[in-house]
Short mmCIF file of C-alpha atoms and ligand atoms in Angstrom, two decimals:
data_model
loop_
_atom_site.label_atom_id
_atom_site.label_comp_id
_atom_site.label_asym_id
_atom_site.label_seq_id
_atom_site.Cartn_x
_atom_site.Cartn_y
_atom_site.Cartn_z
CA MET A 1 17.03 10.92 21.89
CA THR A 2 16.83 7.82 19.79
CA ARG A 3 13.85 6.51 21.65
CA ALA A 4 11.97 9.83 21.13
CA SER A 5 12.59 9.85 17.32
CA THR A 6 11.62 6.18 17.06
CA ALA A 7 8.46 6.66 18.97
CA SER A 8 7.43 9.66 16.90
CA THR A 9 7.31 7.76 13.65
CA PRO A 10 3.62 7.20 13.02
CA GLY A 11 2.51 3.67 12.28
CA ILE A 12 5.69 2.32 13.85
CA SER A 13 5.24 0.48 17.00
CA PRO A 14 7.55 1.38 19.84
CA LEU A 15 9.20 -1.61 21.21
CA ARG A 16 8.09 -4.02 24.01
CA ARG A 17 4.42 -3.27 23.57
CA ARG A 18 1.55 -4.92 21.79
CA PRO A 19 1.17 -3.28 18.35
CA ARG A 20 -2.45 -2.49 18.59
CA THR A 21 -2.16 -0.35 21.72
CA ILE A 22 0.79 1.40 20.15
CA SER A 23 -0.56 2.08 16.81
CA LYS A 24 -3.65 3.64 18.43
CA ARG A 25 -1.37 5.93 20.45
CA ASN A 26 0.82 6.81 17.53
CA SER A 27 -1.55 6.99 14.68
CA TRP A 28 -3.71 9.79 13.52
CA PRO A 29 -5.89 11.62 14.38
CA LEU A 30 -4.23 12.94 17.43
CA ALA A 31 -5.89 15.27 19.94
CA HIS A 32 -6.34 17.73 17.04
CA THR A 33 -6.23 17.14 13.32
CA GLU A 34 -2.58 17.39 12.36
CA ARG A 35 -1.55 20.05 9.76
CA ALA A 36 0.63 18.39 7.09
CA LEU A 37 3.02 20.06 4.66
CA LEU A 38 3.61 17.81 1.64
CA VAL A 39 6.81 17.68 -0.35
CA GLY A 40 7.48 15.91 -3.61
CA ALA A 41 10.72 15.82 -5.60
CA GLN A 42 11.62 14.13 -8.82
CA LEU A 43 14.82 13.81 -10.87
CA LYS A 44 14.32 15.56 -14.17
CA SER A 45 15.47 12.37 -15.93
CA ALA A 46 12.93 10.28 -14.05
CA GLY A 47 9.57 11.73 -15.05
CA SER A 48 7.43 14.61 -16.22
CA PRO A 49 6.10 17.60 -14.26
CA ARG A 50 2.65 16.09 -14.75
CA SER A 51 3.65 12.78 -13.02
CA LEU A 52 5.18 14.73 -10.16
CA LYS A 53 1.92 16.67 -9.72
CA ALA A 54 -0.15 13.48 -9.95
CA SER A 55 1.94 11.71 -7.36
CA LEU A 56 1.62 14.69 -4.95
CA SER A 57 -2.07 14.73 -5.33
CA GLU A 58 -2.16 11.04 -4.52
CA LEU A 59 0.01 11.85 -1.40
CA ALA A 60 -2.70 14.43 -0.50
CA GLN A 61 -5.38 11.68 -0.69
CA LEU A 62 -3.21 9.28 1.41
CA THR A 63 -2.75 12.08 4.02
CA ASP A 64 -6.47 12.74 4.11
CA THR A 65 -7.12 9.00 4.55
CA ALA A 66 -4.65 9.00 7.46
CA GLY A 67 -6.72 11.75 9.05
CA ALA A 68 -4.45 14.86 8.64
CA GLU A 69 -5.18 18.09 6.94
CA VAL A 70 -2.95 19.22 4.04
CA VAL A 71 -1.94 22.85 4.43
CA ALA A 72 0.40 23.08 1.43
CA SER A 73 2.22 21.05 -1.15
CA VAL A 74 5.70 21.92 -2.40
CA SER A 75 7.47 20.32 -5.27
CA GLN A 76 10.84 20.47 -6.98
CA ARG A 77 12.42 18.89 -10.07
CA LEU A 78 16.11 18.07 -9.51
CA ASP A 79 19.15 17.40 -11.59
CA LYS A 80 20.63 15.06 -9.12
CA ARG A 81 19.85 13.41 -5.78
CA THR A 82 20.46 15.47 -2.59
CA PRO A 83 21.16 14.58 1.02
CA TYR A 84 17.96 16.51 1.92
CA TYR A 85 15.66 15.03 -0.68
CA VAL A 86 15.21 18.55 -2.05
CA GLY A 87 17.82 21.23 -2.74
CA GLU A 88 19.12 23.36 0.08
CA GLY A 89 17.27 26.54 -1.07
CA LYS A 90 14.03 24.60 -1.14
CA LEU A 91 14.75 23.28 2.32
CA GLU A 92 14.97 26.83 3.72
CA GLU A 93 11.70 27.56 1.97
CA LEU A 94 10.16 24.54 3.70
CA ARG A 95 11.39 25.51 7.10
CA ASP A 96 9.82 28.95 6.71
CA LEU A 97 6.61 27.61 5.36
CA LYS A 98 6.35 25.09 8.16
CA ARG A 99 6.62 27.85 10.69
CA GLU A 100 4.34 30.21 8.81
CA LEU A 101 1.60 27.68 8.27
CA GLU A 102 2.08 26.11 11.70
CA ALA A 103 2.43 22.64 10.15
CA ASP A 104 2.86 19.80 12.66
CA VAL A 105 4.27 17.31 10.24
CA VAL A 106 6.18 17.28 6.97
CA ILE A 107 5.42 14.42 4.61
CA PHE A 108 7.73 13.43 1.81
CA ASP A 109 6.46 11.70 -1.35
CA ASP A 110 9.16 8.94 -1.47
CA GLU A 111 10.74 6.51 0.96
CA LEU A 112 13.52 8.55 2.61
CA SER A 113 16.86 6.92 3.38
CA PRO A 114 17.60 6.73 7.07
CA THR A 115 20.36 9.44 6.50
CA GLN A 116 17.94 11.68 4.64
CA GLN A 117 15.35 11.24 7.38
CA ARG A 118 17.94 12.22 10.07
CA ASN A 119 19.21 15.18 8.06
CA LEU A 120 15.69 16.45 7.51
CA GLU A 121 14.69 16.04 11.18
CA GLU A 122 17.74 18.14 12.13
CA LYS A 123 16.71 20.99 9.70
CA LEU A 124 12.87 20.80 10.08
CA GLY A 125 12.41 19.51 13.57
CA GLU A 126 10.42 16.58 14.74
CA LYS A 127 7.80 14.73 12.68
CA VAL A 128 9.27 14.08 9.30
CA ILE A 129 7.41 11.26 7.64
CA ASP A 130 7.79 9.54 4.28
CA ARG A 131 5.35 7.90 1.89
CA THR A 132 6.10 4.41 3.22
CA ALA A 133 5.32 5.37 6.90
CA LEU A 134 2.13 7.05 5.72
CA ILE A 135 0.95 3.97 3.84
CA LEU A 136 1.85 1.76 6.76
CA ASP A 137 -0.13 3.91 9.07
CA ILE A 138 -3.19 3.55 6.81
CA PHE A 139 -2.59 -0.17 6.62
CA ALA A 140 -2.42 -0.37 10.43
CA ARG A 141 -5.80 1.27 10.64
CA HIS A 142 -7.47 -0.84 8.05
CA ALA A 143 -6.23 -4.34 8.88
CA ARG A 144 -9.03 -6.25 10.49
CA THR A 145 -7.94 -9.88 10.40
CA ARG A 146 -5.17 -11.49 12.45
CA GLU A 147 -3.19 -12.16 9.27
CA GLY A 148 -3.55 -8.56 8.07
CA GLN A 149 -2.47 -7.22 11.44
CA LEU A 150 0.52 -9.48 11.56
CA GLN A 151 1.66 -8.50 8.08
CA VAL A 152 1.32 -4.78 8.81
CA GLU A 153 3.35 -5.16 11.95
CA LEU A 154 5.98 -7.11 10.09
CA ALA A 155 6.23 -4.39 7.40
CA GLN A 156 6.46 -1.77 10.20
CA HIS A 157 9.33 -3.54 11.91
CA GLN A 158 11.17 -4.10 8.65
CA TYR A 159 10.82 -0.47 7.88
CA LEU A 160 12.13 0.51 11.35
CA LEU A 161 15.11 -1.83 11.50
CA PRO A 162 17.44 -0.07 9.01
CA ARG A 163 16.45 3.22 10.50
CA LEU A 164 17.65 2.13 13.91
CA ALA A 165 20.66 0.66 12.29
CA GLY A 166 21.29 4.03 10.62
CA GLN A 167 21.24 5.82 13.92
CA TRP A 168 23.49 3.22 15.38
CA SER A 169 26.12 3.51 12.63
CA HIS A 170 25.90 7.24 13.03
CA LEU A 171 27.09 6.83 16.63
CA GLU A 172 29.68 4.32 15.44
CA ARG A 173 31.05 6.87 13.03
CA LEU A 174 31.66 9.24 15.91
CA GLY A 175 34.17 6.72 17.00
CA GLY A 176 32.86 6.34 20.52
CA GLY A 177 33.95 8.89 23.16
CA ILE A 178 31.90 11.50 25.00
CA GLY A 179 28.29 11.44 24.25
CA THR A 180 28.33 8.05 22.49
CA ARG A 181 28.50 5.79 25.44
CA GLY A 182 26.02 4.94 28.08
CA PRO A 183 22.36 4.09 28.01
CA GLY A 184 21.71 5.52 24.47
CA GLU A 185 24.14 3.10 22.87
CA THR A 186 22.90 0.05 24.78
CA GLN A 187 19.39 1.09 24.06
CA ILE A 188 19.95 0.99 20.33
CA GLU A 189 21.58 -2.46 20.51
CA THR A 190 18.69 -3.67 22.68
CA ASP A 191 16.18 -2.21 20.28
CA ARG A 192 17.73 -3.84 17.26
CA ARG A 193 17.80 -7.18 18.93
CA LEU A 194 14.25 -6.80 20.06
CA ILE A 195 13.10 -5.88 16.58
CA ARG A 196 14.99 -8.82 15.00
CA GLY A 197 13.33 -11.15 17.53
CA ARG A 198 9.88 -9.71 16.85
CA ILE A 199 10.42 -10.00 13.07
CA LYS A 200 11.33 -13.64 13.49
CA ARG A 201 8.28 -14.34 15.67
CA LEU A 202 6.01 -12.51 13.24
CA ASN A 203 7.34 -14.55 10.38
CA ASN A 204 6.65 -17.71 12.28
CA GLN A 205 3.10 -16.60 13.17
CA ILE A 206 2.46 -15.64 9.51
CA GLU A 207 3.84 -18.99 8.40
CA ARG A 208 1.30 -20.75 10.69
CA VAL A 209 -1.60 -18.60 9.30
CA LYS A 210 -0.33 -19.42 5.82
CA ARG A 211 -0.46 -23.14 6.57
CA THR A 212 -4.11 -22.81 7.66
CA ARG A 213 -4.78 -20.86 4.48
CA LYS A 214 -3.06 -23.55 2.38
CA LEU A 215 -5.49 -26.15 3.89
CA GLN A 216 -8.40 -23.96 2.94
CA ARG A 217 -6.93 -23.55 -0.60
CA ASP A 218 -6.55 -27.31 -0.99
CA ARG A 219 -10.12 -27.70 0.09
CA ARG A 220 -11.14 -25.10 -2.41
CA GLN A 221 -9.16 -26.74 -5.11
CA ARG A 222 -10.77 -30.07 -4.34
CA SER A 223 -14.14 -28.26 -4.80
CA GLY A 224 -12.87 -27.78 -8.35
CA LEU A 225 -14.41 -24.32 -8.77
CA PRO A 226 -12.51 -21.83 -10.92
CA VAL A 227 -11.38 -18.60 -9.30
CA ALA A 228 -11.53 -15.08 -10.63
CA SER A 229 -9.51 -12.51 -8.59
CA LEU A 230 -10.06 -8.81 -8.63
CA VAL A 231 -6.86 -6.85 -8.78
CA GLY A 232 -6.12 -3.18 -9.52
CA TYR A 233 -5.03 0.23 -8.38
CA THR A 234 -6.43 1.32 -5.06
CA ASN A 235 -9.88 3.02 -5.35
CA ALA A 236 -10.50 1.61 -8.88
CA GLY A 237 -13.79 0.08 -7.69
CA LYS A 238 -12.77 -3.51 -6.99
CA SER A 239 -14.94 -3.89 -3.85
CA THR A 240 -17.90 -2.21 -5.54
CA LEU A 241 -17.59 -4.60 -8.47
CA PHE A 242 -17.19 -7.57 -6.01
CA ASN A 243 -20.44 -6.52 -4.40
CA THR A 244 -22.25 -6.12 -7.68
CA LEU A 245 -21.10 -9.54 -8.86
CA SER A 246 -21.64 -11.37 -5.60
CA HIS A 247 -24.33 -9.33 -3.84
CA ALA A 248 -22.03 -9.20 -0.85
CA GLY A 249 -21.93 -6.22 1.48
CA VAL A 250 -18.22 -5.54 1.44
CA PRO A 251 -17.43 -1.89 2.41
CA SER A 252 -16.46 0.27 -0.44
CA GLU A 253 -15.28 3.84 0.13
CA ASP A 254 -13.93 6.78 -1.70
CA ARG A 255 -10.68 6.29 0.24
CA LEU A 256 -7.34 4.72 -0.65
CA PHE A 257 -6.79 1.24 0.78
CA ALA A 258 -10.36 0.74 2.02
CA THR A 259 -9.83 -2.99 1.59
CA LEU A 260 -6.84 -4.83 3.11
CA ASP A 261 -7.95 -8.32 3.97
CA PRO A 262 -8.83 -10.75 1.18
CA ILE A 263 -12.43 -12.07 0.87
CA THR A 264 -13.86 -14.86 -1.29
CA ARG A 265 -17.44 -15.51 -2.41
CA LYS A 266 -19.09 -18.16 -4.58
CA ILE A 267 -21.21 -16.81 -7.45
CA ARG A 268 -23.36 -18.48 -10.06
CA LEU A 269 -22.93 -17.49 -13.67
CA PRO A 270 -26.02 -17.17 -15.92
CA HIS A 271 -25.49 -20.67 -17.45
CA GLY A 272 -25.49 -22.20 -14.03
CA ASP A 273 -21.77 -22.69 -13.54
CA GLU A 274 -20.38 -21.74 -10.14
CA ILE A 275 -17.08 -19.84 -9.67
CA LEU A 276 -15.22 -18.24 -6.76
CA ILE A 277 -14.45 -14.54 -6.81
CA THR A 278 -11.97 -12.79 -4.60
CA ASP A 279 -11.26 -9.18 -3.56
CA THR A 280 -8.07 -8.01 -1.96
CA VAL A 281 -5.72 -5.02 -1.22
CA GLY A 282 -5.20 -2.50 -4.07
CA PHE A 283 -1.88 -1.55 -5.49
CA ILE A 284 -0.32 1.94 -5.62
CA ASN A 285 2.58 3.70 -7.18
CA LYS A 286 5.83 3.45 -5.16
CA LEU A 287 4.43 0.60 -3.09
CA PRO A 288 7.38 -0.17 -0.88
CA PRO A 289 9.06 -3.60 -1.34
CA THR A 290 8.78 -4.19 2.46
CA VAL A 291 5.02 -3.93 2.10
CA ILE A 292 4.90 -6.29 -0.83
CA SER A 293 7.10 -8.82 0.87
CA ALA A 294 5.16 -8.54 4.18
CA PHE A 295 1.90 -9.01 2.25
CA HIS A 296 3.24 -12.05 0.46
CA ALA A 297 0.90 -14.33 2.49
CA THR A 298 -2.25 -12.27 1.44
CA LEU A 299 -1.07 -11.82 -2.14
CA GLU A 300 -0.08 -15.46 -2.51
CA PHE A 301 -3.64 -16.51 -2.85
CA LEU A 302 -3.68 -14.65 -6.19
CA GLN A 303 -1.50 -17.58 -7.36
CA ASP A 304 -4.60 -19.71 -7.29
CA ALA A 305 -6.54 -17.39 -9.61
CA ASP A 306 -7.56 -18.87 -12.95
CA LEU A 307 -8.41 -15.32 -14.16
CA LEU A 308 -7.34 -11.94 -13.02
CA LEU A 309 -9.96 -9.12 -13.38
CA HIS A 310 -7.74 -6.07 -13.60
CA VAL A 311 -10.15 -3.25 -12.51
CA VAL A 312 -9.24 0.23 -13.88
CA ASP A 313 -10.83 3.57 -12.94
CA ALA A 314 -11.32 4.69 -16.50
CA SER A 315 -12.53 8.24 -15.37
CA ASN A 316 -9.11 8.91 -13.75
CA PRO A 317 -6.79 11.04 -15.94
CA GLY A 318 -3.91 8.94 -14.73
CA SER A 319 -5.50 5.69 -15.57
CA ALA A 320 -2.83 4.61 -18.14
CA GLY A 321 -0.08 5.10 -15.56
CA GLN A 322 -2.14 3.13 -12.95
CA VAL A 323 -2.46 0.27 -15.36
CA HIS A 324 1.35 0.38 -15.81
CA VAL A 325 1.92 0.29 -11.98
CA VAL A 326 -0.52 -2.64 -11.56
CA GLU A 327 1.14 -4.59 -14.45
CA ASP A 328 4.56 -3.90 -12.94
CA THR A 329 3.36 -5.18 -9.46
CA LEU A 330 1.85 -8.31 -11.09
CA ARG A 331 5.24 -8.95 -12.74
CA GLN A 332 6.90 -8.63 -9.35
CA LEU A 333 4.47 -11.13 -7.92
CA ASP A 334 5.06 -13.51 -10.87
CA LEU A 335 1.42 -13.24 -11.98
CA SER A 336 1.82 -11.70 -15.45
CA ASP A 337 1.22 -14.97 -17.22
CA LYS A 338 -2.27 -15.45 -15.80
CA PRO A 339 -5.26 -14.93 -18.14
CA GLN A 340 -6.45 -11.36 -17.62
CA LEU A 341 -9.42 -9.19 -18.46
CA LEU A 342 -9.13 -5.43 -18.24
CA VAL A 343 -12.28 -4.05 -16.60
CA LEU A 344 -12.66 -0.42 -17.48
CA ASN A 345 -14.85 0.75 -14.60
CA LYS A 346 -16.64 3.97 -13.75
CA MET A 347 -17.81 4.44 -17.30
CA ASP A 348 -20.88 6.33 -15.98
CA LEU A 349 -18.39 9.17 -15.09
CA VAL A 350 -16.65 8.96 -18.41
CA SER A 351 -19.83 9.62 -20.39
CA SER A 352 -21.52 12.07 -18.03
CA ASN A 353 -18.53 14.30 -17.47
CA GLY A 354 -17.47 14.29 -21.11
CA VAL A 355 -14.22 12.54 -20.11
CA GLN A 356 -12.77 10.65 -22.98
CA THR A 357 -11.88 7.01 -22.77
CA ARG A 358 -8.14 6.96 -22.77
CA GLU A 359 -5.91 4.74 -24.77
CA ILE A 360 -4.83 2.05 -22.37
CA PRO A 361 -2.11 -0.07 -23.88
CA SER A 362 -2.66 -3.60 -22.86
CA PRO A 363 -2.42 -6.93 -24.56
CA HIS A 364 -5.54 -8.13 -22.69
CA PRO A 365 -9.11 -8.00 -23.80
CA ALA A 366 -11.09 -5.05 -22.31
CA VAL A 367 -14.74 -4.66 -21.11
CA GLN A 368 -16.26 -1.35 -20.17
CA VAL A 369 -18.58 -1.29 -17.12
CA SER A 370 -19.97 0.69 -14.36
CA ALA A 371 -19.95 -1.20 -11.05
CA VAL A 372 -22.18 1.36 -9.44
CA THR A 373 -24.97 1.53 -12.02
CA GLY A 374 -24.51 -2.14 -13.17
CA TRP A 375 -24.07 -0.92 -16.78
CA ASN A 376 -22.69 -3.64 -19.05
CA ILE A 377 -22.03 -6.08 -16.17
CA GLU A 378 -23.67 -8.84 -18.25
CA ALA A 379 -20.99 -8.39 -20.92
CA LEU A 380 -18.31 -8.74 -18.28
CA VAL A 381 -19.99 -11.84 -16.89
CA GLU A 382 -20.13 -13.37 -20.34
CA GLN A 383 -16.41 -12.73 -20.77
CA ILE A 384 -15.65 -14.30 -17.39
CA GLN A 385 -17.76 -17.26 -18.27
CA SER A 386 -16.03 -17.81 -21.61
CA VAL A 387 -12.52 -17.68 -20.10
CA LEU A 388 -13.25 -19.61 -16.94
CA VAL A 389 -15.62 -22.14 -18.10
CA ASP A 390 -13.44 -23.01 -21.14
CA ARG A 391 -10.50 -23.36 -18.84
CA TRP A 392 -12.44 -25.44 -16.43
CA ALA A 393 -13.65 -27.67 -19.23
CA GLY A 394 -10.01 -27.88 -20.40
CA ARG A 395 -8.99 -29.05 -16.92
CA ILE A 396 -11.33 -32.03 -16.79
CA VAL A 397 -10.46 -33.39 -20.19
N1 GTP B 401 -19.17 6.72 -10.36
C1 GTP B 401 -18.69 5.55 -10.10
N2 GTP B 401 -18.06 5.38 -8.92
C2 GTP B 401 -17.59 4.09 -8.59
C3 GTP B 401 -17.73 2.99 -9.52
N3 GTP B 401 -17.20 1.90 -8.96
C4 GTP B 401 -16.74 2.33 -7.74
N4 GTP B 401 -16.99 3.61 -7.53
C5 GTP B 401 -16.64 4.43 -6.42
O1 GTP B 401 -15.26 4.50 -6.23
C6 GTP B 401 -14.88 4.48 -4.84
C7 GTP B 401 -13.88 3.35 -4.51
O2 GTP B 401 -14.51 2.13 -4.70
P1 GTP B 401 -13.98 0.82 -3.96
O3 GTP B 401 -14.94 -0.27 -4.52
O4 GTP B 401 -13.93 0.94 -2.57
O5 GTP B 401 -12.59 0.71 -4.62
P2 GTP B 401 -11.49 -0.39 -4.36
O6 GTP B 401 -10.76 -0.62 -5.66
O7 GTP B 401 -12.04 -1.59 -3.67
O8 GTP B 401 -10.52 0.44 -3.43
P3 GTP B 401 -9.45 -0.07 -2.24
O9 GTP B 401 -10.07 -1.20 -1.53
O10 GTP B 401 -9.30 1.21 -1.45
O11 GTP B 401 -8.23 -0.43 -2.93
C8 GTP B 401 -16.13 4.36 -4.05
O12 GTP B 401 -16.57 5.67 -3.60
C9 GTP B 401 -17.13 3.82 -5.06
O13 GTP B 401 -18.48 4.19 -4.76
C10 GTP B 401 -18.45 3.18 -10.75
O14 GTP B 401 -18.64 2.36 -11.59
N5 GTP B 401 -18.87 4.55 -10.99
MG1 MG B 402 -11.63 -2.37 -1.88
#
């Protein structure tokens, strides 16, 4: 029973197999496009109906990126937390809706606790997924480099471990006896031990990759070139801007988390100075701590940046909230003190659709651009030059 529910969690590698094979077997799309029912809940004290709606529409985009079809979205504002994530009445409604719409999977817009997950599986049947598992599934599809793949696998195992532990303590609570002995019990213990061993090995492997990366960083530092790093909410246009600035052919897509692995290019500024520019994974609201910690090796290279170019999709109605999420994540990564420029991107959409530029509260200087049309890129480059070259000059003195 335990094995079945473990194996059904998308993006989570069943044990004792190589992750690549498994994630192919377990990730979307399956034989047919899966039909997904989305569920979002929010404590009334924790946010507005608008933020609940925005989060659910982001979940729909994530679901689409993962290759499933959204058949309905259900939301509820709650007075207090519940064992079923939503209230019991809503749960009945979900069960009926799932049957009626023939949904294959129910996706919840927050990380479910192991107990909530088990409770929901009991009520709704197989295939209950949370936001974290969905994000990990997308990451597993998009990781191209060895380091990216190792980090995704680490995050998946860290996500899985307490869930197995939860199932284990559930059996312990029954106090042994009929139905709790035998292969099931041994299996959970074995699984936990295997996962711990795998986590340890993954950490070692990541550590080795990190050491190689550090050598590259040292070499780069010796090259003495200043570094500008693109950061920002997923889909803000970082890779498009990277391409515009460096004439590289990095894939950019209207999809969340199109980029996962970091990339660096050298560019020459108009006055002849050379700098390095880097592109990396985007941030998202409710980015699970396991993902941030697993991606530490990738995100660590942001520490080397002399300037952060915080790219914002200015045409998005939720841009102010997205800026807030990015600033929060930068704080968690200890990067808030870095010099920063706010790059208000997609300005071509802002003017042509009559969308107003929104007030974005930020202490950093802002430049409006369009990475797609190239509009005002010179002004951005001027700003980059003035921050980086001044700093660089300051360094040699
Ligand atoms: N209209 C318009 N679209 C843009 C602009 N910049 C980027 N886009 C589009 O926005 C989508 C996302 O762009 P990306 O460059 O992949 O965004 P990203 O920030 O790298 O996204 P992730 O790697 O997924 O985090 C693509 O469809 C781009 O064509 C812009 O200035 N104007
Ligand atoms: Mg990108």
